[in-house]
Short mmCIF file of C-alpha atoms in Angstrom, two decimals:
data_model
loop_
_atom_site.label_atom_id
_atom_site.label_comp_id
_atom_site.label_asym_id
_atom_site.label_seq_id
_atom_site.Cartn_x
_atom_site.Cartn_y
_atom_site.Cartn_z
CA MET A 240 -22.27 -127.72 60.55
CA PHE A 241 -22.44 -131.06 60.39
CA ASP A 242 -25.48 -134.17 60.19
CA CYS A 243 -23.15 -137.14 59.42
CA VAL A 244 -19.89 -137.83 61.41
CA GLU A 245 -18.11 -139.01 57.95
CA ASP A 246 -18.51 -135.04 56.33
CA ALA A 247 -17.40 -134.24 59.53
CA ILE A 248 -14.02 -136.10 59.37
CA SER A 249 -13.42 -135.57 55.93
CA TYR A 250 -13.41 -131.77 57.04
CA ILE A 251 -11.31 -132.20 59.71
CA GLU A 252 -9.03 -133.92 57.22
CA SER A 253 -9.05 -131.34 54.61
CA LYS A 254 -7.69 -128.81 57.31
CA ARG A 255 -3.64 -128.28 57.09
CA ASN A 256 -3.47 -124.26 57.88
CA LYS A 257 -0.31 -123.55 59.23
CA ARG A 258 -0.35 -121.71 62.51
CA SER A 259 1.70 -121.15 65.95
CA ILE A 260 1.09 -122.22 69.23
CA ASP A 261 0.27 -119.29 70.42
CA ALA A 262 -2.22 -118.57 68.57
CA PHE A 263 -3.91 -122.33 69.14
CA ARG A 264 -3.29 -121.15 72.98
CA GLU A 265 -5.85 -117.88 72.42
CA THR A 266 -8.11 -120.02 70.48
CA LEU A 267 -8.30 -122.77 73.03
CA ASN A 268 -9.11 -119.20 75.48
CA LYS A 269 -11.51 -118.08 73.68
CA CYS A 270 -13.29 -120.95 73.45
CA GLY A 271 -12.50 -121.78 77.02
CA ILE A 272 -11.68 -124.68 77.50
CA LEU A 273 -9.23 -125.87 80.33
CA MET A 274 -5.89 -126.71 79.06
CA LYS A 275 -4.59 -127.76 83.03
CA GLN A 276 -6.57 -131.23 83.94
CA LYS A 277 -6.38 -133.31 86.31
CA ASN A 278 -3.40 -135.46 86.17
CA MET A 279 -1.81 -134.76 82.27
CA ILE A 280 1.16 -136.82 81.07
CA HIS A 281 3.10 -135.57 78.07
CA ILE A 282 4.84 -138.43 75.76
CA ALA A 283 7.33 -137.20 73.28
CA GLY A 284 9.99 -139.01 70.89
CA THR A 285 10.93 -140.38 67.61
CA ASN A 286 9.73 -143.23 67.94
CA GLY A 287 7.32 -145.47 70.73
CA LYS A 288 5.45 -142.96 71.59
CA GLY A 289 1.95 -144.74 70.97
CA SER A 290 3.37 -147.63 72.26
CA THR A 291 4.08 -146.13 75.61
CA VAL A 292 1.02 -144.43 75.81
CA ASN A 293 -0.80 -147.49 75.13
CA TYR A 294 1.40 -149.40 78.07
CA LEU A 295 0.70 -147.08 80.77
CA ARG A 296 -2.95 -146.97 79.74
CA SER A 297 -3.27 -150.79 80.46
CA ILE A 298 -1.54 -150.49 83.47
CA LEU A 299 -3.56 -147.47 85.05
CA ASN A 300 -6.28 -149.04 83.53
CA ALA A 301 -5.44 -152.21 85.54
CA HIS A 302 -5.13 -150.61 88.82
CA GLY A 303 -8.85 -149.13 88.84
CA TYR A 304 -8.25 -146.04 86.79
CA LYS A 305 -9.91 -144.31 84.04
CA VAL A 306 -7.91 -143.09 81.35
CA GLY A 307 -7.99 -140.81 78.16
CA THR A 308 -5.35 -141.00 75.72
CA PHE A 309 -4.43 -139.07 73.09
CA THR A 310 -2.37 -140.35 69.72
CA SER A 311 -1.68 -140.08 66.17
CA PRO A 312 -2.09 -140.77 63.43
CA TYR A 313 -4.98 -143.30 63.22
CA LEU A 314 -4.74 -146.64 62.13
CA ILE A 315 -8.57 -147.91 61.68
CA CYS A 316 -10.43 -144.51 61.71
CA HIS A 317 -10.00 -141.24 62.99
CA ASN A 318 -11.95 -141.46 66.36
CA ASP A 319 -8.61 -143.75 67.22
CA ARG A 320 -6.53 -140.33 68.31
CA ILE A 321 -9.12 -139.72 71.01
CA ARG A 322 -9.80 -142.66 73.10
CA VAL A 323 -11.28 -143.19 77.33
CA ASP A 324 -10.31 -146.47 78.88
CA ASP A 325 -9.12 -147.55 74.93
CA GLU A 326 -12.29 -146.93 73.55
CA PRO A 327 -12.34 -144.56 70.80
CA ILE A 328 -14.69 -141.22 70.89
CA SER A 329 -18.42 -142.06 69.47
CA ASP A 330 -19.22 -140.70 66.56
CA GLU A 331 -22.11 -139.40 68.28
CA GLU A 332 -19.57 -137.33 70.65
CA LEU A 333 -17.48 -136.37 67.56
CA LEU A 334 -19.79 -134.97 65.35
CA LYS A 335 -21.59 -132.51 69.06
CA TYR A 336 -18.08 -131.20 69.63
CA ILE A 337 -16.98 -130.07 66.16
CA ASN A 338 -20.55 -128.71 65.25
CA LYS A 339 -19.91 -127.07 68.48
CA TYR A 340 -16.91 -125.34 67.69
CA TYR A 341 -17.35 -125.11 63.96
CA ASP A 342 -17.79 -121.31 63.89
CA VAL A 343 -14.83 -120.59 65.40
CA ILE A 344 -12.77 -123.14 63.89
CA GLU A 345 -13.66 -121.71 60.83
CA GLU A 346 -12.63 -117.90 62.36
CA ASP A 347 -9.65 -118.97 63.41
CA GLY A 348 -8.56 -121.47 60.60
CA LEU A 349 -7.40 -124.36 62.72
CA SER A 350 -5.74 -127.32 61.16
CA MET A 351 -6.58 -130.47 61.34
CA PHE A 352 -4.41 -131.70 64.69
CA GLU A 353 -5.40 -128.62 66.32
CA ILE A 354 -8.65 -130.05 65.52
CA ASP A 355 -8.30 -132.88 67.37
CA VAL A 356 -6.16 -131.62 70.06
CA LEU A 357 -9.56 -129.06 70.57
CA ILE A 358 -11.82 -131.97 70.69
CA MET A 359 -9.81 -133.61 72.79
CA LEU A 360 -9.39 -131.59 75.58
CA ALA A 361 -13.04 -130.47 75.62
CA TYR A 362 -14.24 -133.76 75.74
CA PHE A 363 -11.44 -134.71 78.12
CA GLU A 364 -12.47 -131.68 80.57
CA ALA A 365 -16.25 -133.21 80.13
CA LEU A 366 -15.13 -136.49 81.98
CA ASP A 367 -14.37 -137.43 85.42
CA LEU A 368 -10.38 -139.17 84.33
CA ASP A 369 -7.83 -140.28 86.54
CA TYR A 370 -5.62 -139.51 84.43
CA ARG A 371 -4.75 -138.19 80.73
CA ILE A 372 -2.30 -139.59 78.36
CA ILE A 373 -1.03 -137.12 75.69
CA GLU A 374 1.20 -137.73 72.68
CA THR A 375 2.87 -135.00 70.69
CA GLY A 376 2.52 -134.81 67.22
CA ILE A 377 5.41 -134.10 65.75
CA GLY A 378 8.17 -132.52 67.84
CA GLY A 379 7.82 -130.83 71.58
CA LEU A 380 8.17 -127.29 71.87
CA HIS A 381 6.02 -126.01 69.23
CA ASP A 382 3.69 -128.78 69.46
CA LYS A 383 0.46 -128.17 69.72
CA THR A 384 -0.57 -130.66 72.70
CA ASN A 385 2.03 -128.70 74.03
CA VAL A 386 -0.93 -125.55 75.74
CA ILE A 387 -1.15 -128.51 78.31
CA ASP A 388 0.37 -128.83 82.04
CA PRO A 389 1.46 -131.72 82.52
CA ILE A 390 2.37 -133.57 85.92
CA VAL A 391 4.82 -136.32 83.73
CA SER A 392 6.76 -135.51 80.84
CA ALA A 393 8.68 -138.15 78.82
CA ILE A 394 11.06 -138.76 75.88
CA THR A 395 11.11 -142.18 74.51
CA ASN A 396 14.34 -141.14 72.49
CA ILE A 397 15.59 -138.95 69.93
CA GLY A 398 16.41 -139.50 66.27
CA MET A 399 16.65 -137.98 62.79
CA ASP A 400 12.88 -137.24 61.65
CA HIS A 401 10.73 -134.87 60.80
CA GLN A 402 13.75 -132.48 59.36
CA GLU A 403 11.88 -130.77 57.06
CA GLN A 404 9.44 -129.33 60.37
CA LEU A 405 12.59 -129.94 63.24
CA GLY A 406 15.48 -128.75 61.80
CA GLU A 407 18.58 -130.64 60.12
CA SER A 408 20.83 -131.39 63.21
CA ILE A 409 20.30 -133.32 66.15
CA TYR A 410 20.90 -130.84 68.37
CA ASP A 411 17.93 -128.76 66.82
CA ILE A 412 15.78 -131.93 67.47
CA ILE A 413 16.80 -132.18 70.71
CA ASN A 414 15.98 -128.74 71.34
CA GLU A 415 12.34 -128.73 70.00
CA LYS A 416 11.64 -132.21 71.72
CA MET A 417 13.11 -131.28 75.24
CA GLY A 418 10.71 -128.07 75.13
CA ILE A 419 7.78 -130.26 76.47
CA ILE A 420 9.97 -130.21 80.04
CA LYS A 421 8.56 -127.82 82.38
CA PRO A 422 8.58 -126.66 86.03
CA ASN A 423 6.98 -128.39 88.86
CA GLN A 424 6.59 -132.01 87.26
CA ILE A 425 8.46 -135.68 86.87
CA PHE A 426 10.26 -136.36 83.70
CA VAL A 427 11.53 -140.10 82.44
CA THR A 428 13.41 -140.70 79.55
CA SER A 429 14.17 -144.23 77.82
CA GLU A 430 17.15 -142.15 75.76
CA ALA A 431 20.15 -144.09 75.78
CA LYS A 432 22.65 -141.74 74.00
CA GLY A 433 24.94 -139.83 76.89
CA THR A 434 25.18 -136.74 74.83
CA ILE A 435 21.51 -136.68 74.47
CA LEU A 436 20.87 -137.18 77.99
CA ALA A 437 23.52 -134.85 78.68
CA ARG A 438 21.43 -132.11 76.83
CA LEU A 439 18.18 -133.28 78.27
CA GLN A 440 19.71 -132.92 81.85
CA GLU A 441 20.97 -129.39 81.13
CA GLN A 442 17.46 -128.58 80.51
CA CYS A 443 16.19 -130.01 83.61
CA ASP A 444 18.89 -128.03 85.30
CA VAL A 445 17.16 -124.54 84.08
CA GLN A 446 13.17 -126.11 84.81
CA GLY A 447 14.44 -127.43 87.89
CA VAL A 448 13.16 -130.97 87.31
CA MET A 449 14.27 -134.40 88.58
CA MET A 450 15.36 -136.45 85.45
CA HIS A 451 14.63 -140.05 85.69
CA VAL A 452 16.49 -142.23 82.93
CA VAL A 453 14.85 -145.86 82.55
CA PRO A 454 18.36 -147.88 81.91
CA GLU A 455 19.03 -150.01 79.32
CA TYR A 456 17.62 -153.44 79.24
CA GLN A 457 19.15 -155.76 76.78
CA VAL A 458 17.17 -158.80 75.04
CA SER A 459 19.02 -161.47 72.41
CA ARG A 460 16.29 -164.06 72.27
CA TYR A 461 12.57 -164.77 71.56
CA PRO A 462 10.03 -164.92 73.09
CA PHE A 463 11.36 -161.38 74.69
CA HIS A 464 12.13 -161.61 78.69
CA PHE A 465 12.91 -158.61 81.36
CA ARG A 466 12.48 -157.48 84.40
CA TYR A 467 11.17 -154.35 86.59
CA ARG A 468 11.99 -154.51 89.61
CA ASN A 469 10.59 -157.94 91.54
CA MET A 470 8.45 -158.06 88.11
CA ALA A 471 9.33 -160.39 85.24
CA PHE A 472 7.49 -159.98 81.98
CA THR A 473 7.35 -161.76 78.63
CA LEU A 474 6.19 -160.21 75.36
CA GLU A 475 5.42 -162.34 72.22
CA ASN A 476 4.41 -161.37 68.93
CA GLN A 477 5.85 -158.00 69.59
CA GLY A 478 9.02 -156.19 68.52
CA ILE A 479 12.30 -156.10 70.67
CA TYR A 480 11.75 -152.47 70.94
CA GLN A 481 8.68 -153.13 72.89
CA VAL A 482 10.81 -153.98 75.89
CA THR A 483 12.14 -150.58 76.18
CA ASN A 484 9.10 -148.78 76.07
CA ALA A 485 6.90 -151.15 78.28
CA ARG A 486 10.06 -150.49 80.80
CA LEU A 487 9.23 -146.77 80.35
CA ALA A 488 5.77 -146.59 80.74
CA LEU A 489 6.70 -148.84 83.68
CA THR A 490 9.06 -146.60 85.46
CA ILE A 491 6.16 -143.38 84.45
CA ALA A 492 3.29 -145.74 86.37
CA SER A 493 5.92 -146.72 89.23
CA LYS A 494 6.23 -142.55 90.01
CA LEU A 495 2.26 -142.24 90.13
CA ILE A 496 0.75 -145.26 91.84
CA CYS A 497 1.91 -148.62 93.82
CA LEU A 498 2.58 -151.18 91.06
CA ASP A 499 0.60 -154.83 91.71
CA SER A 500 2.62 -157.24 90.57
CA THR A 501 0.24 -159.37 89.23
CA LEU A 502 -2.20 -156.84 87.41
CA THR A 503 1.20 -155.15 86.19
CA THR A 504 1.94 -157.96 84.76
CA ASP A 505 -0.96 -159.01 82.88
CA ALA A 506 -1.14 -155.39 81.79
CA ILE A 507 2.17 -155.33 80.14
CA GLU A 508 1.90 -159.04 78.61
CA ASN A 509 -1.69 -158.26 77.10
CA ALA A 510 -1.15 -155.30 76.38
CA SER A 511 -0.98 -154.76 72.10
CA TRP A 512 -0.16 -151.74 70.21
CA LYS A 513 -1.73 -152.57 66.54
CA GLY A 514 0.49 -151.74 63.55
CA ARG A 515 3.62 -152.57 65.62
CA TYR A 516 4.69 -155.85 64.57
CA GLU A 517 1.37 -156.74 64.60
CA THR A 518 0.44 -160.56 62.97
CA LEU A 519 -2.19 -160.47 60.39
CA VAL A 520 -3.32 -163.18 57.80
CA TYR A 521 -3.77 -162.89 54.10
CA LYS A 522 -4.79 -166.29 52.66
CA ASP A 523 -3.57 -168.95 54.68
CA LYS A 524 -0.77 -166.99 55.16
CA LYS A 525 0.73 -165.00 58.64
CA VAL A 526 2.17 -160.96 57.40
CA ASP A 527 3.71 -159.01 59.93
CA ILE A 528 3.10 -155.56 59.73
CA ASP A 529 5.02 -153.10 61.48
CA GLY A 530 5.00 -148.87 61.31
CA ALA A 531 8.92 -148.64 61.01
CA HIS A 532 8.21 -145.40 59.45
CA ASN A 533 12.25 -143.69 59.92
CA VAL A 534 15.72 -145.13 60.11
CA PRO A 535 15.61 -145.37 64.02
CA GLY A 536 12.51 -147.30 63.36
CA VAL A 537 13.97 -150.19 60.32
CA GLU A 538 16.93 -150.14 62.57
CA ALA A 539 14.65 -151.39 65.47
CA LEU A 540 12.52 -153.66 63.16
CA ILE A 541 15.68 -155.20 61.69
CA GLN A 542 16.76 -156.16 64.54
CA THR A 543 13.11 -157.64 65.39
CA LEU A 544 13.52 -159.63 62.63
CA LYS A 545 17.03 -161.42 63.10
CA VAL A 546 16.57 -161.97 66.97
CA LYS A 547 13.20 -163.89 65.96
CA LYS A 548 15.64 -165.80 63.37
CA GLU A 549 13.38 -165.20 60.79
CA HIS A 550 14.45 -165.98 56.71
CA ASN A 551 13.13 -165.97 53.79
CA VAL A 552 11.81 -162.15 54.58
CA ALA A 553 10.07 -160.10 51.55
CA ILE A 554 9.73 -156.13 53.18
CA ILE A 555 6.91 -154.52 51.45
CA PHE A 556 7.83 -150.80 51.72
CA SER A 557 6.44 -147.35 51.07
CA SER A 558 7.26 -143.94 52.70
CA LEU A 559 6.21 -140.21 52.72
CA ARG A 560 7.95 -138.56 49.97
CA GLU A 561 9.66 -136.32 53.00
CA LYS A 562 11.04 -139.24 54.53
CA ASP A 563 15.02 -140.96 54.23
CA THR A 564 13.61 -143.20 52.19
CA ASP A 565 17.14 -144.54 50.00
CA GLU A 566 18.79 -145.09 53.65
CA MET A 567 16.22 -146.67 54.48
CA LEU A 568 15.50 -149.01 51.43
CA GLU A 569 19.56 -149.27 51.66
CA MET A 570 19.25 -151.05 55.00
CA LEU A 571 17.15 -153.54 53.84
CA LEU A 572 18.62 -154.60 51.06
CA LYS A 573 21.82 -155.12 52.87
CA GLU A 574 20.81 -157.24 55.01
CA GLY A 575 19.36 -159.48 52.03
CA TYR A 576 15.82 -158.96 51.99
CA VAL A 577 13.65 -158.65 49.17
CA VAL A 578 12.26 -155.04 49.25
CA TYR A 579 9.11 -154.87 47.37
CA LEU A 580 8.99 -150.97 46.99
CA THR A 581 5.38 -149.34 46.08
CA THR A 582 3.14 -146.64 46.95
CA PHE A 583 -0.30 -145.26 48.31
CA ASN A 584 -2.92 -143.37 47.44
CA ASP A 585 -2.44 -139.79 49.50
CA ASP A 586 -1.21 -136.76 48.67
CA ARG A 587 2.01 -137.16 51.03
CA ALA A 588 3.23 -140.88 49.33
CA MET A 589 6.40 -141.04 47.65
CA ASP A 590 6.60 -141.12 44.06
CA LEU A 591 7.83 -144.34 42.20
CA SER A 592 9.31 -142.91 38.78
CA GLN A 593 12.90 -142.20 40.25
CA TYR A 594 13.20 -145.76 40.97
CA LYS A 595 13.89 -149.22 39.22
CA SER A 596 14.15 -152.81 39.70
CA ARG A 597 16.88 -154.55 40.26
CA ASP A 598 18.76 -157.06 42.32
CA ASN A 599 16.12 -157.98 45.22
CA LEU A 600 14.80 -154.89 44.77
CA VAL A 601 10.79 -154.82 43.01
CA VAL A 602 9.32 -151.97 41.91
CA VAL A 603 5.65 -152.29 42.35
CA GLU A 604 2.99 -149.79 41.60
CA ARG A 605 0.00 -151.12 43.94
CA PHE A 606 0.00 -152.43 47.12
CA GLU A 607 -1.80 -155.51 46.53
CA GLU A 608 0.07 -156.53 43.56
CA ALA A 609 3.12 -156.55 45.62
CA LEU A 610 1.56 -158.85 48.15
CA LYS A 611 0.17 -161.03 46.08
CA ALA A 612 4.15 -161.70 44.45
CA ALA A 613 5.23 -161.85 47.94
CA TYR A 614 2.83 -164.59 48.71
CA ILE A 615 3.25 -166.41 45.02
CA LYS A 616 6.86 -166.86 45.94
CA ASN A 617 6.10 -167.98 49.33
CA TYR A 618 8.41 -165.73 51.63
CA HIS A 619 8.19 -164.32 54.91
CA ILE A 620 6.15 -161.31 54.66
CA VAL A 621 6.66 -158.10 56.17
CA ILE A 622 4.94 -154.91 55.48
CA THR A 623 6.75 -151.76 56.80
CA GLY A 624 7.04 -147.88 56.20
CA SER A 625 4.93 -144.97 56.78
CA LEU A 626 2.06 -145.60 59.50
CA HIS A 627 -0.01 -143.63 56.63
CA PHE A 628 0.69 -146.89 54.06
CA ILE A 629 0.35 -149.54 57.55
CA SER A 630 -2.83 -148.24 58.12
CA LYS A 631 -4.24 -148.83 54.50
CA ALA A 632 -2.47 -152.13 54.19
CA ARG A 633 -4.46 -153.14 57.17
CA LYS A 634 -7.67 -152.13 56.38
CA TYR A 635 -6.87 -154.31 53.30
CA LEU A 636 -5.58 -157.56 55.24
CA THR A 637 -8.63 -157.19 57.73
CA ILE A 638 -11.77 -156.52 55.57
#
């Protein structure tokens, strides 16, 4: 039992047990926590999940609905994962729930993610919410969020990521992600690849579900202008990939409510998702941070930089050990960017010992040193890589 939230969060974040989804479901049943709650929406995908959740939340809030959201990982503090109307769960509520379920957490050996999902479900159950939007952690079929029974499921896109957990082939990853598709619900996707869509359609046919595909929308100029039905939108200070995420959120929302064009336009244009092509300031210079933590994410970042016609770019980059670091690094170097490769204080952070400085690649032990060096050389600085790294970099820039 805990007297302060800092100790409780340290306890939660220390839990790294691995259990099955069936074992977790038994724990929830033991606690009497409802897994089928009013108007649940489940979002999976390789990239764009959190942004899609945030756009959808913003649209629903603008129309007067009370909305709970669950996302991960956190960017500012652990409470960020569990929100109501974009306000994180309070320290008092988080402490209350961790103490309430402490005994069963210890008895059943829950992991950090299971604890977060358990608290989220208990917290949302106690509130009079109109909608609950829940992002998967990793995958879908075996993800601990997949205990829920949603009215809508959505997949943003499917690419190569988390192969150690999901499987080495794209087909393994497809099979895992599409495990969120369940009977008697709406399924929406912004995936564009024909082979992947065909496999998703097969799963929808098996489940008796209608698949709704968000058409691709080409954007080639900044600011990013796009349309949805009779509405026109302009996105500034955001990545080009947010056009697709916004259109997915709009499609989901249109299945749930009648969209007011003025409310919807304001909701999309004013929504922001921290750490996703977010502009901050270091000394007197603007710095962009973007959580491009896998190959598709780096591709999207490069596309954004090209469309925005950014020049003299320096990338400060770090990733987790299991990521495709070499491939992402070569993609950035191929574009002619100067890359400062660094690491950060985390058990899973990459090891710099196998890398040496060379043309356009500067290996720097500490992020702060890389930032200072890039600033002195007057580069346009972009900080990217692991979301865990982005979180620490963002904290440094906003203190």
